[in-house]
Amino acid sequence: MIRAVVCGAAGRMGGRIVSMVHEADDFALAGAVDRSTHPSLGKDAGELAGVGKIGVSIAGDLHSVVKGSQVIFDFTTPQAAITHLAIAAQAKVPMVLGTTGFSSADLNGIRELSAAIPCVLSPNMSIGVNVLFKVLAEIASTLGSDYDIEIFETHHRFKKDAPSGTALRMAAVIAGALGRELDKYAIYGRKGMVGDRGKEEIAIHALRAGDVVGEHTVVFGGIGERIEVTHRAHSRDNFARGALRAARWVIGRPPGLYDMQDVLGLKGRG
Ligand code: NAD
């Protein structure tokens, strides 16, 4: 049994991970953590996640539950995730980091901390999206620079960061395949007399509406035709399932920062 701790256990993703960990044959919930001011502190994590009492209450601090655990999931906020990673690194417990919205300084900090433990970081743990990252690189490099790249994503009204980490990763993958520097060519929305579209622009747009779990479309717009590639998440379960797969994979790996492409064996596959 893999003894797992879930950070952000009172949240949308945390709740799905708690219930999947509880239902999986090879996992046991060793701890559930949320922010120390959360109204659900002390409540049973299983009851909160809708799977009935499992005897693990929501703690307000990772320190109190990290001992003896074998993997830590984090779906919280960038600031909390970095604090949790520092605790995991000190306790030498591998981590699956699904939180999004990190700055480049945050990412440098994550890289440094994961010199002590194996850590899987991915803005999207769904298998479909990770296969799509591969396919997008292939489409972009085959089409070349005559096609305009527009990415748009839709998420629920509660999402904190924009654009989504997944949209940013898609843009990075395409920029890499085209040999463009993303920081130089990315634009985020348009307004006013913007003039003709810059040939090398990679445009990213974020929609926020109701309870949409997550949708991403990449448009490759040419003269006389366009390709649109869309991924739609029907529920959060595909992210949670991917996170459990990452946890099984990360235990026992050498320290370092990994992503879902490593977990799924997609790296370097042509
Ligand atoms: P949410 O707001 O429902 O849940 C976040 C939880 O983290 C909340 O319960 C909050 O109280 C808790 N939290 C905040 N500060 C904390 C702290 N200091 N210590 C412990 N817990 C703390 O959000 P969500 O929709 O579950 O998403 C959480 C994160 O996961 C976001 O960054 C989101 O973009 C990301 N996400 C990633 C994937 C993926 O596949 N990688 C999929 C969906 C969402």
mmCIF file of C-alpha atoms and ligand atoms in Angstrom:
data_model
loop_
_atom_site.group_PDB
_atom_site.id
_atom_site.type_symbol
_atom_site.label_atom_id
_atom_site.label_comp_id
_atom_site.label_asym_id
_atom_site.label_seq_id
_atom_site.Cartn_x
_atom_site.Cartn_y
_atom_site.Cartn_z
ATOM 1 C CA MET A 1 0.000 0.000 0.000
ATOM 2 C CA ILE A 2 1.281 3.441 -0.938
ATOM 3 C CA ARG A 3 0.744 5.833 1.979
ATOM 4 C CA ALA A 4 -0.276 9.132 0.389
ATOM 5 C CA VAL A 5 -0.861 12.641 1.721
ATOM 6 C CA VAL A 6 -3.148 15.022 -0.172
ATOM 7 C CA CYS A 7 -2.529 18.785 0.097
ATOM 8 C CA GLY A 8 -5.519 20.904 -0.855
ATOM 9 C CA ALA A 9 -7.761 18.043 0.302
ATOM 10 C CA ALA A 10 -10.763 20.329 0.820
ATOM 11 C CA GLY A 11 -10.532 21.671 -2.743
ATOM 12 C CA ARG A 12 -12.029 20.472 -6.037
ATOM 13 C CA MET A 13 -9.008 18.455 -7.231
ATOM 14 C CA GLY A 14 -7.922 17.434 -3.726
ATOM 15 C CA GLY A 15 -11.382 15.941 -3.105
ATOM 16 C CA ARG A 16 -11.178 13.802 -6.260
ATOM 17 C CA ILE A 17 -7.676 12.606 -5.310
ATOM 18 C CA VAL A 18 -8.833 11.734 -1.774
ATOM 19 C CA SER A 19 -11.687 9.633 -3.153
ATOM 20 C CA MET A 20 -9.535 7.885 -5.786
ATOM 21 C CA VAL A 21 -6.788 7.162 -3.251
ATOM 22 C CA HIS A 22 -9.463 5.706 -0.978
ATOM 23 C CA GLU A 23 -10.933 3.560 -3.761
ATOM 24 C CA ALA A 24 -7.596 2.336 -5.223
ATOM 25 C CA ASP A 25 -6.366 -1.115 -4.096
ATOM 26 C CA ASP A 26 -2.751 -0.004 -3.846
ATOM 27 C CA PHE A 27 -3.124 3.339 -2.001
ATOM 28 C CA ALA A 28 -3.992 4.324 1.564
ATOM 29 C CA LEU A 29 -4.731 7.879 2.680
ATOM 30 C CA ALA A 30 -2.088 8.772 5.293
ATOM 31 C CA GLY A 31 -2.960 12.439 5.622
ATOM 32 C CA ALA A 32 -5.090 15.257 4.268
ATOM 33 C CA VAL A 33 -4.024 18.884 4.493
ATOM 34 C CA ASP A 34 -5.639 22.210 3.710
ATOM 35 C CA ARG A 35 -4.945 25.804 4.738
ATOM 36 C CA SER A 36 -5.003 26.434 8.477
ATOM 37 C CA THR A 37 -7.944 28.851 8.120
ATOM 38 C CA HIS A 38 -10.158 26.502 6.084
ATOM 39 C CA PRO A 39 -13.647 26.019 7.611
ATOM 40 C CA SER A 40 -13.407 22.231 7.021
ATOM 41 C CA LEU A 41 -10.319 21.795 9.210
ATOM 42 C CA GLY A 42 -10.731 18.761 11.503
ATOM 43 C CA LYS A 43 -13.503 17.266 9.354
ATOM 44 C CA ASP A 44 -13.154 13.757 7.905
ATOM 45 C CA ALA A 45 -11.472 13.979 4.463
ATOM 46 C CA GLY A 46 -13.568 11.100 3.075
ATOM 47 C CA GLU A 47 -16.855 12.610 4.190
ATOM 48 C CA LEU A 48 -15.810 15.928 2.666
ATOM 49 C CA ALA A 49 -14.923 14.193 -0.604
ATOM 50 C CA GLY A 50 -18.278 12.365 -0.642
ATOM 51 C CA VAL A 51 -16.963 8.803 -0.107
ATOM 52 C CA GLY A 52 -17.968 8.396 3.564
ATOM 53 C CA LYS A 53 -15.887 8.397 6.734
ATOM 54 C CA ILE A 54 -12.306 7.149 6.276
ATOM 55 C CA GLY A 55 -10.841 8.231 9.606
ATOM 56 C CA VAL A 56 -8.405 10.866 8.304
ATOM 57 C CA SER A 57 -9.222 14.416 9.300
ATOM 58 C CA ILE A 58 -8.149 17.566 7.472
ATOM 59 C CA ALA A 59 -4.986 18.961 9.086
ATOM 60 C CA GLY A 60 -3.849 22.573 8.814
ATOM 61 C CA ASP A 61 -0.159 21.834 8.297
ATOM 62 C CA LEU A 62 1.810 19.275 6.243
ATOM 63 C CA HIS A 63 4.493 18.940 8.969
ATOM 64 C CA SER A 64 2.050 17.129 11.233
ATOM 65 C CA VAL A 65 1.286 14.313 8.739
ATOM 66 C CA VAL A 66 4.346 13.977 6.499
ATOM 67 C CA LYS A 67 6.161 11.423 8.665
ATOM 68 C CA GLY A 68 5.833 7.886 7.336
ATOM 69 C CA SER A 69 4.190 8.933 4.079
ATOM 70 C CA GLN A 70 5.485 7.703 0.707
ATOM 71 C CA VAL A 71 4.099 10.326 -1.657
ATOM 72 C CA ILE A 72 2.549 13.781 -1.402
ATOM 73 C CA PHE A 73 -0.002 15.185 -3.854
ATOM 74 C CA ASP A 74 -0.358 18.955 -4.097
ATOM 75 C CA PHE A 75 -3.242 20.764 -5.798
ATOM 76 C CA THR A 76 -3.281 24.059 -3.904
ATOM 77 C CA THR A 77 -1.818 27.487 -4.788
ATOM 78 C CA PRO A 78 1.703 28.349 -6.036
ATOM 79 C CA GLN A 79 2.797 29.743 -2.663
ATOM 80 C CA ALA A 80 1.425 26.792 -0.675
ATOM 81 C CA ALA A 81 2.842 24.282 -3.164
ATOM 82 C CA ILE A 82 6.378 25.636 -2.752
ATOM 83 C CA THR A 83 6.076 25.491 1.042
ATOM 84 C CA HIS A 84 4.842 21.886 0.730
ATOM 85 C CA LEU A 85 7.669 20.978 -1.636
ATOM 86 C CA ALA A 86 10.230 22.351 0.842
ATOM 87 C CA ILE A 87 8.712 20.172 3.596
ATOM 88 C CA ALA A 88 8.658 17.138 1.270
ATOM 89 C CA ALA A 89 12.301 17.743 0.303
ATOM 90 C CA GLN A 90 13.330 17.911 3.949
ATOM 91 C CA ALA A 91 11.381 14.741 4.789
ATOM 92 C CA LYS A 92 12.638 13.018 1.579
ATOM 93 C CA VAL A 93 9.126 12.176 0.393
ATOM 94 C CA PRO A 94 8.449 12.177 -3.390
ATOM 95 C CA MET A 95 5.903 14.650 -4.682
ATOM 96 C CA VAL A 96 3.264 14.958 -7.403
ATOM 97 C CA LEU A 97 2.738 18.658 -8.048
ATOM 98 C CA GLY A 98 -0.367 19.537 -10.023
ATOM 99 C CA THR A 99 -0.755 23.162 -8.944
ATOM 100 C CA THR A 100 -0.488 25.763 -11.738
ATOM 101 C CA GLY A 101 0.286 29.472 -11.950
ATOM 102 C CA PHE A 102 3.984 29.414 -11.029
ATOM 103 C CA SER A 103 6.211 32.369 -11.974
ATOM 104 C CA SER A 104 9.606 31.661 -13.542
ATOM 105 C CA ALA A 105 11.225 32.465 -10.168
ATOM 106 C CA ASP A 106 8.906 29.881 -8.560
ATOM 107 C CA LEU A 107 9.916 27.326 -11.187
ATOM 108 C CA ASN A 108 13.593 27.920 -10.428
ATOM 109 C CA GLY A 109 12.847 27.325 -6.739
ATOM 110 C CA ILE A 110 10.989 24.100 -7.616
ATOM 111 C CA ARG A 111 13.952 22.908 -9.696
ATOM 112 C CA GLU A 112 16.324 23.541 -6.762
ATOM 113 C CA LEU A 113 14.109 21.786 -4.214
ATOM 114 C CA SER A 114 13.624 18.760 -6.441
ATOM 115 C CA ALA A 115 17.350 18.090 -6.343
ATOM 116 C CA ALA A 116 16.516 16.388 -3.006
ATOM 117 C CA ILE A 117 13.507 14.278 -4.070
ATOM 118 C CA PRO A 118 11.843 12.990 -7.234
ATOM 119 C CA CYS A 119 8.998 15.344 -8.156
ATOM 120 C CA VAL A 120 6.493 15.169 -11.030
ATOM 121 C CA LEU A 121 5.302 18.637 -12.043
ATOM 122 C CA SER A 122 2.630 18.971 -14.703
ATOM 123 C CA PRO A 123 -0.001 21.632 -15.366
ATOM 124 C CA ASN A 124 -2.213 18.895 -16.774
ATOM 125 C CA MET A 125 -2.088 15.291 -15.633
ATOM 126 C CA SER A 126 -4.600 14.011 -18.189
ATOM 127 C CA ILE A 127 -3.298 11.389 -20.573
ATOM 128 C CA GLY A 128 -5.137 12.899 -23.548
ATOM 129 C CA VAL A 129 -3.582 16.331 -23.063
ATOM 130 C CA ASN A 130 -0.096 14.881 -22.729
ATOM 131 C CA VAL A 131 -0.519 12.938 -25.956
ATOM 132 C CA LEU A 132 -1.772 16.186 -27.490
ATOM 133 C CA PHE A 133 1.421 18.020 -26.463
ATOM 134 C CA LYS A 134 3.325 15.528 -28.646
ATOM 135 C CA VAL A 135 0.891 15.834 -31.549
ATOM 136 C CA LEU A 136 0.947 19.661 -31.453
ATOM 137 C CA ALA A 137 4.731 19.698 -31.845
ATOM 138 C CA GLU A 138 4.395 17.395 -34.838
ATOM 139 C CA ILE A 139 1.647 19.487 -36.489
ATOM 140 C CA ALA A 140 3.500 22.772 -35.867
ATOM 141 C CA SER A 141 6.820 21.589 -37.250
ATOM 142 C CA THR A 142 5.147 19.997 -40.289
ATOM 143 C CA LEU A 143 3.055 23.065 -41.138
ATOM 144 C CA GLY A 144 5.929 25.478 -40.571
ATOM 145 C CA SER A 145 5.556 29.232 -40.292
ATOM 146 C CA ASP A 146 2.736 29.899 -42.817
ATOM 147 C CA TYR A 147 0.006 29.046 -40.305
ATOM 148 C CA ASP A 148 -1.223 31.411 -37.584
ATOM 149 C CA ILE A 149 -1.251 29.917 -34.093
ATOM 150 C CA GLU A 150 -4.165 30.863 -31.839
ATOM 151 C CA ILE A 151 -4.805 29.022 -28.569
ATOM 152 C CA PHE A 152 -7.943 29.470 -26.516
ATOM 153 C CA GLU A 153 -8.934 27.843 -23.267
ATOM 154 C CA THR A 154 -12.144 27.825 -21.211
ATOM 155 C CA HIS A 155 -12.353 27.119 -17.490
ATOM 156 C CA HIS A 156 -14.805 27.499 -14.617
ATOM 157 C CA ARG A 157 -15.340 30.892 -13.020
ATOM 158 C CA PHE A 158 -13.350 29.970 -9.889
ATOM 159 C CA LYS A 159 -10.011 29.382 -11.620
ATOM 160 C CA LYS A 160 -7.382 31.680 -10.155
ATOM 161 C CA ASP A 161 -4.647 31.803 -12.829
ATOM 162 C CA ALA A 162 -4.932 32.831 -16.486
ATOM 163 C CA PRO A 163 -4.146 31.680 -19.053
ATOM 164 C CA SER A 164 -4.169 28.075 -17.878
ATOM 165 C CA GLY A 165 -0.890 26.268 -17.288
ATOM 166 C CA THR A 166 -1.970 23.831 -20.014
ATOM 167 C CA ALA A 167 -2.451 26.614 -22.597
ATOM 168 C CA LEU A 168 0.964 28.005 -21.689
ATOM 169 C CA ARG A 169 2.532 24.566 -22.066
ATOM 170 C CA MET A 170 0.834 24.133 -25.462
ATOM 171 C CA ALA A 171 2.260 27.491 -26.540
ATOM 172 C CA ALA A 172 5.717 26.507 -25.286
ATOM 173 C CA VAL A 173 5.603 23.168 -27.116
ATOM 174 C CA ILE A 174 4.582 24.861 -30.392
ATOM 175 C CA ALA A 175 7.139 27.649 -29.980
ATOM 176 C CA GLY A 176 9.823 25.011 -29.373
ATOM 177 C CA ALA A 177 8.796 23.062 -32.481
ATOM 178 C CA LEU A 178 8.938 26.265 -34.582
ATOM 179 C CA GLY A 179 12.205 27.492 -33.053
ATOM 180 C CA ARG A 180 10.537 30.671 -31.743
ATOM 181 C CA GLU A 181 11.189 32.311 -28.401
ATOM 182 C CA LEU A 182 7.807 32.244 -26.651
ATOM 183 C CA ASP A 183 8.397 35.341 -24.496
ATOM 184 C CA LYS A 184 9.085 37.356 -27.650
ATOM 185 C CA TYR A 185 6.091 36.214 -29.714
ATOM 186 C CA ALA A 186 3.331 35.360 -27.206
ATOM 187 C CA ILE A 187 0.391 37.765 -27.027
ATOM 188 C CA TYR A 188 -2.475 37.512 -24.577
ATOM 189 C CA GLY A 189 -5.820 38.756 -25.975
ATOM 190 C CA ARG A 190 -6.287 41.717 -28.338
ATOM 191 C CA LYS A 191 -7.953 45.114 -28.024
ATOM 192 C CA GLY A 192 -8.062 48.310 -30.094
ATOM 193 C CA MET A 193 -6.423 49.061 -33.464
ATOM 194 C CA VAL A 194 -4.049 46.119 -33.358
ATOM 195 C CA GLY A 195 -3.417 46.078 -37.138
ATOM 196 C CA ASP A 196 -2.437 43.045 -39.180
ATOM 197 C CA ARG A 197 -1.613 39.914 -37.292
ATOM 198 C CA GLY A 198 2.113 39.464 -36.747
ATOM 199 C CA LYS A 199 3.225 36.421 -38.723
ATOM 200 C CA GLU A 200 5.071 34.860 -35.811
ATOM 201 C CA GLU A 201 2.610 35.714 -33.039
ATOM 202 C CA ILE A 202 1.472 32.885 -30.790
ATOM 203 C CA ALA A 203 -1.805 34.167 -29.361
ATOM 204 C CA ILE A 204 -3.317 32.847 -26.127
ATOM 205 C CA HIS A 205 -6.837 33.702 -24.949
ATOM 206 C CA ALA A 206 -8.590 32.748 -21.701
ATOM 207 C CA LEU A 207 -12.378 32.374 -21.285
ATOM 208 C CA ARG A 208 -13.969 31.954 -17.854
ATOM 209 C CA ALA A 209 -17.521 30.595 -17.702
ATOM 210 C CA GLY A 210 -19.667 28.718 -15.194
ATOM 211 C CA ASP A 211 -18.460 25.257 -14.247
ATOM 212 C CA VAL A 212 -16.396 24.241 -17.315
ATOM 213 C CA VAL A 213 -13.781 21.740 -16.089
ATOM 214 C CA GLY A 214 -11.274 22.616 -18.827
ATOM 215 C CA GLU A 215 -11.221 22.943 -22.615
ATOM 216 C CA HIS A 216 -8.295 23.811 -24.895
ATOM 217 C CA THR A 217 -8.319 24.489 -28.622
ATOM 218 C CA VAL A 218 -5.316 25.200 -30.813
ATOM 219 C CA VAL A 219 -6.018 26.762 -34.214
ATOM 220 C CA PHE A 220 -3.474 26.532 -37.023
ATOM 221 C CA GLY A 221 -4.878 29.085 -39.479
ATOM 222 C CA GLY A 222 -3.676 29.051 -43.092
ATOM 223 C CA ILE A 223 -4.944 30.710 -46.270
ATOM 224 C CA GLY A 224 -7.863 28.602 -47.522
ATOM 225 C CA GLU A 225 -7.885 26.162 -44.589
ATOM 226 C CA ARG A 226 -7.369 25.771 -40.882
ATOM 227 C CA ILE A 227 -6.797 22.951 -38.441
ATOM 228 C CA GLU A 228 -8.425 23.058 -35.000
ATOM 229 C CA VAL A 229 -7.384 20.596 -32.317
ATOM 230 C CA THR A 230 -9.520 20.462 -29.176
ATOM 231 C CA HIS A 231 -9.262 18.650 -25.871
ATOM 232 C CA ARG A 232 -12.257 18.640 -23.513
ATOM 233 C CA ALA A 233 -12.084 17.351 -19.955
ATOM 234 C CA HIS A 234 -15.493 15.911 -18.979
ATOM 235 C CA SER A 235 -14.663 15.752 -15.287
ATOM 236 C CA ARG A 236 -11.674 16.151 -12.955
ATOM 237 C CA ASP A 237 -11.268 12.374 -12.776
ATOM 238 C CA ASN A 238 -8.872 12.214 -15.711
ATOM 239 C CA PHE A 239 -6.505 14.618 -13.896
ATOM 240 C CA ALA A 240 -6.826 12.646 -10.645
ATOM 241 C CA ARG A 241 -6.258 9.314 -12.409
ATOM 242 C CA GLY A 242 -3.138 10.765 -14.067
ATOM 243 C CA ALA A 243 -1.919 12.037 -10.688
ATOM 244 C CA LEU A 244 -2.215 8.548 -9.141
ATOM 245 C CA ARG A 245 -0.337 7.109 -12.119
ATOM 246 C CA ALA A 246 2.386 9.737 -11.586
ATOM 247 C CA ALA A 247 2.574 8.805 -7.878
ATOM 248 C CA ARG A 248 3.054 5.091 -8.627
ATOM 249 C CA TRP A 249 5.769 6.024 -11.125
ATOM 250 C CA VAL A 250 7.674 8.614 -9.052
ATOM 251 C CA ILE A 251 8.302 6.465 -5.971
ATOM 252 C CA GLY A 252 11.812 5.059 -6.113
ATOM 253 C CA ARG A 253 13.018 7.338 -8.952
ATOM 254 C CA PRO A 254 16.263 9.287 -8.571
ATOM 255 C CA PRO A 255 15.779 12.867 -7.279
ATOM 256 C CA GLY A 256 14.933 15.441 -9.960
ATOM 257 C CA LEU A 257 12.103 17.221 -11.711
ATOM 258 C CA TYR A 258 9.962 15.099 -14.026
ATOM 259 C CA ASP A 259 6.759 15.711 -15.982
ATOM 260 C CA MET A 260 3.887 13.609 -17.309
ATOM 261 C CA GLN A 261 5.780 13.011 -20.550
ATOM 262 C CA ASP A 262 8.296 11.050 -18.418
ATOM 263 C CA VAL A 263 5.524 9.227 -16.543
ATOM 264 C CA LEU A 264 3.789 8.181 -19.769
ATOM 265 C CA GLY A 265 7.031 7.297 -21.574
ATOM 266 C CA LEU A 266 6.339 9.901 -24.281
ATOM 267 C CA LYS A 267 9.697 11.692 -24.032
ATOM 268 C CA GLY A 268 11.921 11.265 -27.021
ATOM 269 C CA ARG A 269 9.332 9.139 -28.850
ATOM 270 C CA GLY A 270 9.132 10.337 -32.424
HETATM 271 P P1 NAD B 1 -9.509 24.740 -5.272
HETATM 272 O O1 NAD B 1 -9.476 26.196 -4.952
HETATM 273 O O2 NAD B 1 -10.829 24.034 -5.340
HETATM 274 O O3 NAD B 1 -8.595 23.926 -4.234
HETATM 275 C C1 NAD B 1 -7.370 24.402 -3.730
HETATM 276 C C2 NAD B 1 -7.319 24.020 -2.271
HETATM 277 O O4 NAD B 1 -6.020 24.385 -1.777
HETATM 278 C C3 NAD B 1 -8.360 24.786 -1.416
HETATM 279 O O5 NAD B 1 -9.088 23.871 -0.624
HETATM 280 C C4 NAD B 1 -7.505 25.704 -0.589
HETATM 281 O O6 NAD B 1 -8.059 26.002 0.685
HETATM 282 C C5 NAD B 1 -6.212 24.892 -0.483
HETATM 283 N N1 NAD B 1 -5.085 25.683 -0.014
HETATM 284 C C6 NAD B 1 -4.834 27.011 -0.236
HETATM 285 N N2 NAD B 1 -3.731 27.389 0.464
HETATM 286 C C7 NAD B 1 -3.298 26.289 1.132
HETATM 287 C C8 NAD B 1 -2.232 26.046 2.036
HETATM 288 N N3 NAD B 1 -1.389 27.032 2.393
HETATM 289 N N4 NAD B 1 -2.084 24.805 2.532
HETATM 290 C C9 NAD B 1 -2.930 23.799 2.191
HETATM 291 N N5 NAD B 1 -3.981 23.975 1.350
HETATM 292 C C10 NAD B 1 -4.153 25.189 0.824
HETATM 293 O O7 NAD B 1 -8.729 24.603 -6.646
HETATM 294 P P2 NAD B 1 -8.690 23.351 -7.645
HETATM 295 O O8 NAD B 1 -9.645 23.574 -8.765
HETATM 296 O O9 NAD B 1 -8.735 22.073 -6.866
HETATM 297 O O10 NAD B 1 -7.230 23.543 -8.278
HETATM 298 C C11 NAD B 1 -6.078 23.550 -7.467
HETATM 299 C C12 NAD B 1 -4.840 23.723 -8.346
HETATM 300 O O11 NAD B 1 -4.694 22.583 -9.208
HETATM 301 C C13 NAD B 1 -4.922 24.944 -9.286
HETATM 302 O O12 NAD B 1 -3.626 25.496 -9.415
HETATM 303 C C14 NAD B 1 -5.378 24.335 -10.609
HETATM 304 O O13 NAD B 1 -5.017 25.093 -11.736
HETATM 305 C C15 NAD B 1 -4.613 23.023 -10.555
HETATM 306 N N6 NAD B 1 -5.145 21.954 -11.416
HETATM 307 C C16 NAD B 1 -4.219 21.148 -11.978
HETATM 308 C C17 NAD B 1 -4.609 20.069 -12.746
HETATM 309 C C18 NAD B 1 -3.552 19.150 -13.312
HETATM 310 O O14 NAD B 1 -3.900 18.169 -13.995
HETATM 311 N N7 NAD B 1 -2.280 19.406 -13.042
HETATM 312 C C19 NAD B 1 -5.978 19.827 -12.961
HETATM 313 C C20 NAD B 1 -6.917 20.680 -12.360
HETATM 314 C C21 NAD B 1 -6.478 21.726 -11.571
#
